[in-house]
Amino acid sequence: VQLQASGGGLVQVGESLKLSCELSGSGLQYLSVAWFRQAPGKEREGVAGIGSGDGRTYYGDSVKGRFIISRDNVKNIVSLQMNSLKPEDTAVYYCAALKIYMTEKYWSLTSLFDYWGPGTLVTVSS
C-alpha cells in the first residue's frame, strides 16, 4: 500500500484549502485513514480520521467544526477540507492508513498506523 498526499500550499488566515491522499495497492477498502500534522518543534498530532466500512469520522479538538474528512472508495482518495485556517494550522500534513478497526480511543495513535505517505506543507500566513 502506498499513500501520496497533495494539495498543500500557502494561504491567508481565514481561507480554505483541500488536501488529498491518494491510496494505491490492494485491500484499500479495508483500511482506515487519518491525517496527521507536525509543526516545527512539536509532536505529530492527529487531525482527522475516517474508518473503513462505516466511514465513521474523528477529529482533533483544535480542528473540530473547521475541517472535514471524507473518502471516495471508488477513486481511493481521502480528502481533508480545511476551512477558516489559522496560523497555528501551519504544519506538514501526513496521511496514514491503518489495517485494524479505527476506534474513538485510538484513532490518532501514530504507533498503530501501518502505512505513511510523504507529507505536504501547509502554511497559513497572517
Short mmCIF file of C-alpha atoms in Angstrom, two decimals:
data_model
loop_
_atom_site.label_atom_id
_atom_site.label_comp_id
_atom_site.label_asym_id
_atom_site.label_seq_id
_atom_site.Cartn_x
_atom_site.Cartn_y
_atom_site.Cartn_z
CA VAL A 1 0.00 0.00 0.00
CA GLN A 2 1.24 3.46 -0.88
CA LEU A 3 -0.14 6.85 0.06
CA GLN A 4 0.52 10.17 -1.63
CA ALA A 5 -0.64 13.44 -0.12
CA SER A 6 -1.10 16.58 -2.18
CA GLY A 7 -2.75 19.96 -2.08
CA GLY A 8 -0.58 21.82 0.38
CA GLY A 9 0.40 25.43 -0.16
CA LEU A 10 0.44 28.96 1.16
CA VAL A 11 -2.85 30.56 2.17
CA GLN A 12 -4.02 33.55 4.18
CA VAL A 13 -5.76 33.44 7.53
CA GLY A 14 -9.42 32.52 7.14
CA GLU A 15 -9.01 30.90 3.76
CA SER A 16 -9.65 27.28 2.83
CA LEU A 17 -7.52 24.51 1.42
CA LYS A 18 -8.25 20.91 0.44
CA LEU A 19 -5.73 18.14 0.84
CA SER A 20 -5.97 14.82 -0.96
CA CYS A 21 -4.48 11.46 -0.06
CA GLU A 22 -4.37 9.02 -2.93
CA LEU A 23 -4.07 5.37 -1.97
CA SER A 24 -2.75 2.62 -4.19
CA GLY A 25 -2.38 -1.10 -3.66
CA SER A 26 -4.68 -3.89 -2.61
CA GLY A 27 -7.37 -4.13 0.03
CA LEU A 28 -7.78 -0.37 0.21
CA GLN A 29 -11.44 -0.55 1.14
CA TYR A 30 -10.49 -2.23 4.42
CA LEU A 31 -8.11 0.49 5.52
CA SER A 32 -8.94 3.29 7.90
CA VAL A 33 -7.15 6.53 7.08
CA ALA A 34 -6.14 9.52 9.12
CA TRP A 35 -4.47 12.86 8.63
CA PHE A 36 -1.72 13.95 10.99
CA ARG A 37 0.32 17.11 11.12
CA GLN A 38 3.61 18.16 12.57
CA ALA A 39 4.71 21.71 13.15
CA PRO A 40 8.38 22.63 13.75
CA GLY A 41 9.45 21.65 17.23
CA LYS A 42 6.17 19.92 18.02
CA GLU A 43 4.99 16.35 18.18
CA ARG A 44 2.95 14.82 15.40
CA GLU A 45 -0.75 15.14 16.19
CA GLY A 46 -3.90 13.60 14.82
CA VAL A 47 -6.04 15.93 12.76
CA ALA A 48 -8.86 13.73 11.48
CA GLY A 49 -9.58 10.08 10.84
CA ILE A 50 -12.13 8.09 8.87
CA GLY A 51 -12.90 4.44 9.36
CA SER A 52 -13.33 1.73 6.78
CA GLY A 53 -16.78 0.27 6.31
CA ASP A 54 -18.99 2.62 8.30
CA GLY A 55 -16.89 5.68 7.45
CA ARG A 56 -17.11 6.99 10.98
CA THR A 57 -15.10 10.19 11.42
CA TYR A 58 -12.94 11.55 14.21
CA TYR A 59 -11.40 14.97 14.72
CA GLY A 60 -8.77 16.59 16.86
CA ASP A 61 -10.13 19.21 19.23
CA SER A 62 -8.25 22.03 17.52
CA VAL A 63 -9.92 21.41 14.14
CA LYS A 64 -13.46 20.38 15.09
CA GLY A 65 -16.01 22.43 13.21
CA ARG A 66 -13.43 23.69 10.70
CA PHE A 67 -12.03 20.58 8.99
CA ILE A 68 -13.94 17.81 7.23
CA ILE A 69 -12.53 14.43 6.28
CA SER A 70 -14.14 12.31 3.57
CA ARG A 71 -13.29 9.34 1.41
CA ASP A 72 -14.09 8.21 -2.12
CA ASN A 73 -13.72 4.44 -2.23
CA VAL A 74 -14.06 4.37 -6.00
CA LYS A 75 -11.19 6.78 -6.61
CA ASN A 76 -9.31 5.62 -3.49
CA ILE A 77 -8.88 9.18 -2.26
CA VAL A 78 -9.27 10.53 1.25
CA SER A 79 -9.72 14.29 1.38
CA LEU A 80 -9.30 16.85 4.11
CA GLN A 81 -11.25 20.05 3.60
CA MET A 82 -9.71 22.74 5.79
CA ASN A 83 -11.73 25.89 6.41
CA SER A 84 -11.15 29.03 8.46
CA LEU A 85 -7.46 28.35 8.55
CA LYS A 86 -5.35 29.82 11.33
CA PRO A 87 -1.59 30.42 11.61
CA GLU A 88 -1.42 27.56 14.13
CA ASP A 89 -2.58 25.18 11.39
CA THR A 90 0.79 25.66 9.71
CA ALA A 91 2.49 22.26 9.57
CA VAL A 92 3.50 19.37 7.37
CA TYR A 93 0.42 17.22 6.89
CA TYR A 94 0.68 13.45 6.51
CA CYS A 95 -1.88 10.81 5.66
CA ALA A 96 -1.59 7.35 7.13
CA ALA A 97 -3.51 4.08 6.86
CA LEU A 98 -4.49 1.58 9.49
CA LYS A 99 -5.32 -2.09 8.90
CA ILE A 100 -7.24 -2.64 12.13
CA TYR A 101 -10.61 -1.14 13.02
CA MET A 102 -10.40 2.53 13.91
CA THR A 103 -11.87 3.49 17.27
CA GLU A 104 -12.52 6.78 19.01
CA LYS A 105 -9.95 5.98 21.66
CA TYR A 106 -7.07 5.05 19.34
CA TRP A 107 -7.72 6.82 16.04
CA SER A 108 -4.78 9.18 16.46
CA LEU A 109 -2.23 6.80 17.95
CA THR A 110 0.62 7.04 15.47
CA SER A 111 2.24 3.75 16.52
CA LEU A 112 -0.79 1.79 15.30
CA PHE A 113 -0.61 3.01 11.71
CA ASP A 114 0.83 0.65 9.15
CA TYR A 115 1.41 2.91 6.17
CA TRP A 116 2.52 6.52 5.87
CA GLY A 117 2.85 8.83 2.94
CA PRO A 118 5.24 11.74 2.48
CA GLY A 119 3.93 14.99 3.86
CA THR A 120 2.62 18.10 2.22
CA LEU A 121 3.35 21.52 3.65
CA VAL A 122 0.54 23.88 4.62
CA THR A 123 1.48 27.43 5.53
CA VAL A 124 -1.11 29.87 6.85
CA SER A 125 0.08 33.44 6.71
CA SER A 126 -1.29 36.27 8.80
#
